[in-house]
XYZ file of C-alpha atoms in Angstrom:
184
model
C 17.788 45.098 5.043
C 16.223 42.030 6.753
C 16.317 41.557 10.681
C 18.508 38.774 11.639
C 16.432 35.981 12.615
C 18.186 35.065 16.178
C 15.976 32.145 16.834
C 16.742 30.550 13.689
C 20.450 31.115 14.652
C 19.867 29.491 18.013
C 18.299 26.714 16.504
C 20.977 26.246 13.743
C 23.393 26.412 16.878
C 21.818 23.637 18.530
C 21.836 21.641 15.446
C 25.299 21.924 15.025
C 25.833 20.256 18.537
C 23.685 17.523 17.232
C 26.043 16.970 14.383
C 28.999 17.209 16.381
C 27.586 14.794 18.527
C 26.717 16.714 21.599
C 23.373 15.217 21.771
C 22.531 16.091 25.397
C 23.682 19.491 24.918
C 21.473 19.836 21.496
C 18.602 18.384 23.431
C 19.133 21.006 26.207
C 19.253 23.895 23.733
C 16.417 22.744 21.813
C 14.031 22.333 24.987
C 15.311 26.132 25.926
C 14.283 27.305 22.739
C 11.066 25.458 22.640
C 10.069 26.734 26.022
C 10.046 30.367 24.317
C 8.477 29.541 21.015
C 6.048 26.719 21.916
C 3.133 28.405 22.630
C 2.813 31.302 19.977
C 6.253 31.247 18.231
C 6.704 31.336 14.696
C 5.260 28.089 12.959
C 8.689 28.083 10.859
C 10.764 27.783 13.929
C 8.530 25.364 15.653
C 8.494 22.926 12.844
C 12.218 22.850 12.235
C 12.946 22.692 15.781
C 10.535 19.733 16.362
C 11.851 18.150 13.431
C 15.292 17.747 14.634
C 14.451 17.404 18.281
C 12.340 14.271 17.396
C 16.041 12.838 16.414
C 17.222 13.149 19.902
C 14.622 11.169 21.432
C 15.549 7.711 22.820
C 12.120 6.611 23.083
C 9.854 6.050 20.010
C 6.608 7.546 21.512
C 8.689 10.781 22.149
C 9.903 10.847 18.823
C 6.518 10.556 17.521
C 5.420 13.501 19.784
C 7.755 15.682 18.468
C 7.250 14.475 14.561
C 3.598 15.182 15.060
C 4.541 18.714 16.395
C 6.601 19.303 13.651
C 3.611 18.126 11.078
C 1.428 20.515 12.819
C 3.532 23.495 12.851
C 4.282 22.914 8.777
C 0.409 23.308 8.269
C 0.931 27.039 9.426
C 3.893 27.799 7.573
C 3.489 29.635 4.372
C 5.920 29.558 1.381
C 6.576 33.036 1.753
C 7.784 32.332 5.413
C 10.243 29.526 4.600
C 11.362 31.845 1.450
C 12.455 34.335 4.130
C 14.779 31.644 5.556
C 16.238 30.244 2.219
C 14.612 31.684 -1.142
C 14.950 27.951 -2.593
C 12.751 26.594 0.065
C 8.869 25.798 -0.218
C 6.733 24.447 2.450
C 5.397 21.483 0.256
C 8.800 20.165 0.119
C 8.993 19.267 3.842
C 6.043 17.124 3.707
C 7.720 14.000 2.083
C 10.362 13.981 4.775
C 7.749 14.851 7.530
C 5.484 12.177 6.544
C 8.487 9.681 6.178
C 9.641 10.375 9.821
C 6.074 9.494 11.227
C 5.814 6.683 8.981
C 9.105 5.401 10.605
C 8.056 6.440 14.191
C 4.820 4.326 13.728
C 6.831 1.259 12.208
C 8.944 1.298 15.413
C 5.878 1.376 17.594
C 4.345 -1.450 15.472
C 1.473 0.429 14.162
C 1.519 -0.796 10.789
C -1.303 1.038 9.637
C -0.250 4.289 10.604
C 2.956 3.437 9.172
C 1.380 2.701 5.743
C -0.709 5.922 5.936
C 1.934 8.291 6.533
C 4.169 6.356 3.991
C 1.546 6.857 1.270
C 1.079 10.765 2.208
C 4.862 11.048 2.037
C 4.438 9.632 -1.635
C 1.751 11.736 -2.435
C 4.507 14.669 -1.750
C 7.130 13.379 -3.881
C 6.791 15.723 -6.568
C 7.790 18.417 -4.208
C 11.350 17.057 -4.242
C 14.431 18.386 -6.177
C 16.339 15.802 -8.328
C 19.174 16.430 -5.842
C 20.982 14.329 -3.182
C 18.380 15.289 -0.447
C 15.702 14.068 -2.710
C 17.441 11.223 -3.435
C 17.779 10.365 0.044
C 14.199 10.913 1.110
C 13.190 8.725 -2.013
C 15.419 5.823 -0.626
C 14.449 5.866 2.703
C 10.774 5.907 1.539
C 11.589 2.627 -0.515
C 13.381 1.026 2.212
C 10.642 1.561 4.531
C 8.041 0.329 1.734
C 10.018 -2.416 1.408
C 10.330 -3.623 4.995
C 6.701 -3.130 5.269
C 6.118 -5.325 2.549
C 8.631 -8.037 3.753
C 7.189 -8.139 7.139
C 3.580 -8.268 5.862
C 4.514 -11.155 3.678
C 6.539 -13.054 6.651
C 3.602 -12.634 9.106
C 0.097 -11.648 8.763
C -0.631 -8.528 10.987
C -3.178 -8.453 13.774
C -4.216 -5.028 12.797
C -6.056 -4.733 16.346
C -2.706 -4.623 18.118
C -0.188 -3.349 15.484
C 1.539 -6.992 16.075
C 2.458 -9.750 13.983
C 1.117 -13.047 14.257
C 3.832 -13.813 16.768
C 3.198 -10.962 19.197
C 6.229 -9.348 18.650
C 7.114 -5.957 16.980
C 9.524 -5.514 14.157
C 12.894 -3.767 14.635
C 13.053 0.123 13.739
C 13.854 1.721 10.511
C 15.593 4.986 10.599
C 14.250 7.262 7.998
C 17.953 8.919 7.419
C 19.162 12.261 8.008
C 16.515 14.886 8.661
C 18.693 17.640 6.909
C 16.356 19.701 4.865
C 17.763 21.930 2.197
C 18.354 25.526 3.684
C 18.826 24.357 7.407
């Protein structure tokens, strides 16, 4: 008999608030849970919470911080731990989404170099995605971002030192799509 994962239950309840449109309530609940797990909590919990908390950030710099936390925590998650939550999960399958979200964050912040770097890292893990709605959604979002970066590059040469285009303006943000992971 397995022990109930009360922390994951709490994270899922906060996710339900988020999906129902109660963004302030979700942000508050995620923050409360984070206070408990941040320093030495289960990396799986930290990864999932940070991944979803990123979507709740109105400032793209804060979104980047949370997405970096999710990626950092994922590095400590084992497949065995992921499978404790859902037997179909493998941690490698998280990486396309984690890197795609970082690429989108950097794109919003007009750091084209980092956006391309993380998009390439997301593409390196495409084989970890199943041929299902989730996998198709991630692949589609990756293609949209790749197309947008290519269009922007063709439209205006980038000043790589500042991450701005030749006119000194940053392009608009790209949402990477739903952060829903299988099993969460």
